[in-house]
C-alpha positions as MATLAB code, in Angstrom:
seq = 'MEKLIAELMRLFVQDGPATTEMLARQLRGEEVDSLDVLAPSGLTRAIAIPFEKLKDAPEGAHWKQLCEAANALQAEHGFPAPAVSVTGLGYCLWISLAAPVPNAQARQFVRRVRQGWLQAGAARGEVKTPPLPPCLDRATGHWAAFIHPGMGASFADEPWLEVAPPALAQAAFLESVESVTPAKFADAFAAFGPAEAPLPLAVQAPAPEQAAPSSPPPSGQDGLLLKDATLEDIVRHLHAMNIEPTFRHLLQPK';
ca = [
     130.845   74.074   95.790;
     130.202   71.963   99.451;
     132.584   74.234  100.718;
     130.774   77.771   99.907;
     127.572   76.813  100.784;
     129.052   75.601  104.059;
     131.258   79.386  103.925;
     127.617   81.365  102.753;
     125.448   79.361  105.978;
     127.876   80.357  107.790;
     127.914   84.621  106.949;
     124.713   85.534  105.627;
     122.227   82.814  105.591;
     119.593   81.715  107.985;
     118.743   77.611  107.952;
     115.878   76.577  106.852;
     115.388   72.885  105.688;
     115.331   73.567  101.769;
     118.218   76.414  102.047;
     121.130   74.092  100.582;
     119.567   72.932   97.922;
     118.825   76.135   96.817;
     121.909   77.531   97.529;
     122.650   74.694   94.961;
     120.644   74.854   92.094;
     121.469   78.983   92.386;
     125.000   78.076   90.980;
     124.841   75.867   89.627;
     122.985   78.810   87.590;
     119.639   76.906   87.801;
     116.389   79.532   87.643;
     115.033   79.819   90.709;
     113.463   81.981   93.479;
     116.415   84.677   94.425;
     117.334   82.994   97.856;
     116.125   86.692  100.081;
     118.605   86.876  103.081;
     116.174   89.466  104.446;
     114.504   86.437  105.641;
     110.929   86.162  105.905;
     111.183   85.257  109.440;
     111.341   88.501  110.023;
     115.326   88.790  111.128;
     118.762   88.294  109.430;
     121.538   88.269  109.449;
     123.047   89.577  106.265;
     123.458   93.486  105.990;
     123.801   93.905  101.195;
     124.430   97.192  101.250;
     123.928   98.465   97.852;
     126.225  100.999   95.803;
     124.963  101.187   92.150;
     126.984  103.111   89.852;
     125.353  106.315   88.820;
     124.891  107.274   85.388;
     126.149  111.282   86.488;
     128.261  110.636   88.990;
     131.908  110.780   87.768;
     133.818  107.332   86.729;
     134.650  104.627   89.637;
     132.599  107.457   91.900;
     130.633  104.359   93.576;
     133.826  102.525   94.533;
     135.423  105.254   96.442;
     131.540  105.680   98.630;
     131.776  102.094   99.485;
     135.290  101.729  100.568;
     135.035  104.689  102.167;
     132.196  103.491  104.304;
     133.593  100.176  104.431;
     136.913  101.971  105.702;
     134.605  104.079  108.528;
     133.281  100.745  109.666;
     136.194   98.869  110.678;
     137.895  101.662  111.800;
     134.657  103.775  114.384;
     133.180  100.940  114.670;
     135.810   98.038  114.984;
     133.746   95.835  112.534;
     135.624   92.947  110.713;
     136.601   93.500  107.056;
     132.905   93.040  104.992;
     132.915   91.373  102.422;
     131.878   93.254   98.425;
     130.303   92.454   95.527;
     129.766   93.428   91.743;
     125.612   93.056   91.258;
     125.466   93.743   88.153;
     124.358   97.147   88.928;
     127.805   98.034   91.235;
     129.411   97.194   93.697;
     128.320   95.561   96.955;
     129.436   95.605  101.067;
     127.930   92.099  102.900;
     127.827   92.644  106.713;
     127.509   89.185  108.836;
     125.960   89.081  111.858;
     126.984   87.098  114.467;
     123.195   86.827  115.953;
     120.218   87.817  113.758;
     118.207   91.483  114.382;
     114.659   91.997  112.629;
     114.682   93.511  108.977;
     113.353   96.658  109.612;
     116.279   97.273  110.731;
     118.367   95.833  108.581;
     117.404   98.273  106.591;
     117.830  101.408  108.485;
     120.976  100.395  108.744;
     121.570  100.460  104.865;
     119.433  103.826  104.470;
     122.129  105.738  107.482;
     124.728  104.085  105.585;
     124.014  104.499  102.135;
     123.115  108.252  103.133;
     126.706  109.645  104.863;
     128.405  108.035  101.650;
     125.804  108.274   98.548;
     124.893  111.229   96.548;
     121.135  113.328   98.354;
     118.991  111.562   95.846;
     120.890  108.108   95.437;
     120.278  107.923   99.169;
     115.866  108.879   99.054;
     113.733  106.139   99.633;
     113.476  102.147   99.930;
     116.451  100.071   98.392;
     116.450   97.222   96.503;
     118.161   94.262   98.562;
     120.377   92.684   95.901;
     119.703   88.429   95.881;
     122.506   87.452   97.694;
     125.386   86.610   96.238;
     127.059   84.260   93.508;
     124.166   84.039   91.408;
     122.965   84.456   87.436;
     120.846   87.342   86.488;
     118.780   85.298   83.556;
     117.815   88.417   81.995;
     121.346   90.182   81.136;
     123.760   86.183   80.695;
     125.146   88.075   84.100;
     127.408   86.745   87.021;
     126.830   88.607   90.938;
     129.805   87.205   92.426;
     132.102   88.107   95.662;
     135.781   89.982   94.547;
     138.699   90.163   96.140;
     138.385   93.941   97.039;
     142.071   94.410   95.732;
     140.664   93.793   92.594;
     137.307   95.801   92.543;
     138.546   99.471   90.562;
     139.252   96.941   87.812;
     134.775   96.342   87.674;
     133.966  100.176   87.517;
     132.671   99.741   84.576;
     131.461   96.699   84.659;
     130.503   94.897   86.945;
     129.569   91.841   86.356;
     131.378   88.311   85.498;
     130.860   87.210   81.795;
     130.897   83.778   82.760;
     130.519   81.624   86.592;
     133.405   82.531   89.275;
     135.303   79.424   90.807;
     132.646   77.628   93.110;
     136.617   77.689   95.662;
     137.785   80.906   94.069;
     134.192   82.385   95.864;
     134.753   79.972   99.157;
     138.382   81.656   99.815;
     136.947   85.022   99.979;
     134.212   84.101  102.526;
     136.172   82.494  104.636;
     138.356   84.377  106.193;
     135.511   87.648  107.026;
     134.136   87.489  110.680;
     130.109   88.154  111.495;
     129.649   91.497  113.782;
     128.479   91.066  118.019;
     126.087   92.482  119.378;
     127.378   94.732  120.777;
     129.005   96.819  117.554;
     126.477   96.966  115.592;
     124.547   98.116  118.402;
     127.030  100.856  118.381;
     126.671  101.503  114.787;
     123.681  101.750  114.104;
     122.628  104.242  116.992;
     125.630  106.093  115.787;
     125.010  106.675  112.132;
     121.322  108.690  114.243;
     117.965  109.037  114.146;
     115.211  106.601  112.904;
     113.553  107.445  109.907;
     110.046  105.944  111.805;
     110.206  104.131  114.857;
     111.258  100.263  114.615;
     108.060   98.680  115.133;
     106.636   96.998  118.938;
     105.744   94.843  119.545;
     102.692   96.034  121.926;
     100.122   93.440  124.349;
      96.964   95.690  124.596;
      95.313   94.249  128.353;
      92.266   91.708  127.701;
      88.291   93.543  128.425;
      88.024   92.382  131.928;
      91.279   93.003  133.906;
      92.554   96.049  135.240;
      96.119   97.000  132.574;
      99.554   96.106  135.089;
     100.650   99.010  136.619;
     103.686   98.166  135.961;
     105.833   97.063  132.692;
     106.125   92.699  131.869;
     109.159   90.528  133.965;
     112.768   91.420  132.016;
     112.652   88.778  129.726;
     108.180   89.021  128.274;
     106.646   89.408  124.922;
     105.950   93.514  124.444;
     105.071   96.534  126.198;
     101.897   97.840  127.265;
     102.464  101.122  126.354;
      99.205  101.880  128.239;
     100.718  102.748  131.428;
     104.355  103.337  130.590;
     106.425  105.472  132.053;
     108.912  107.110  129.452;
     111.366  105.779  131.366;
     110.393  102.069  131.573;
     109.333  102.588  127.393;
     114.239  104.293  127.009;
     114.432  100.949  129.177;
     112.174   98.079  127.000;
     113.931   99.797  123.473;
     117.698   99.902  124.997;
     117.527   96.197  125.839;
     116.393   95.147  122.238;
     120.185   97.361  120.660;
     117.649   99.929  119.426;
     118.278  104.144  120.153;
     115.456  105.765  120.984;
     115.166  109.469  120.207;
     112.476  111.751  120.276;
     111.442  114.027  117.845;
     107.618  114.900  118.324;
     106.606  117.461  120.806;
     102.651  117.129  121.524;
     101.118  120.736  120.850;
      98.862  122.485  123.692;
      95.308  122.240  122.562;
];
């Protein structure tokens, strides 16, 4: 179990004082709050992209869609091979990031990938992030678990395990998984198209007794003074955050 916990911590989980113990209890099938990979700190190192089994879709379509998405991420964007799990409702791609990104950016990336490979109706709206496997769904008695990609198609009809998976086997599925570098993730994020809505910026308002500075904050200072920033200042700030800006709204003439 220790090896599996170490692999989960290496790839997906933000360090925390109670994280190791929570993982151990989860792996034993005890009733605990599901470990949220979208961390309360607002940052995450895990990108979980679910591919659910849809009622009216052709047999095995969700597995085919996952394979196409995973292959494209590797061939077109240089990602290492992701981990794959069954979730009880379908499959999930698990991508590890070498450096954490904002939760909002992770959610946008998930939506962009799903919009590229899922049916239009299935890709709309916010998707619920699956709990980090392996874990027990106490309502059904089924286990979500990492699987060998070569055996993925065999889980198309029953995307779960009936019993707890061996910890050493789960660790073996993860030990060859590598993390995506910040540069490759930023390139892929931009390549998948414009965001549905702007990512939040930390905005600082000038103090009432002080005039706003005529230039953007120096490098390394948090936030951006939008009041006096030029378009070039805003674009430079977004690029520093690995965000590719899009300007989709035009001011209407008065």
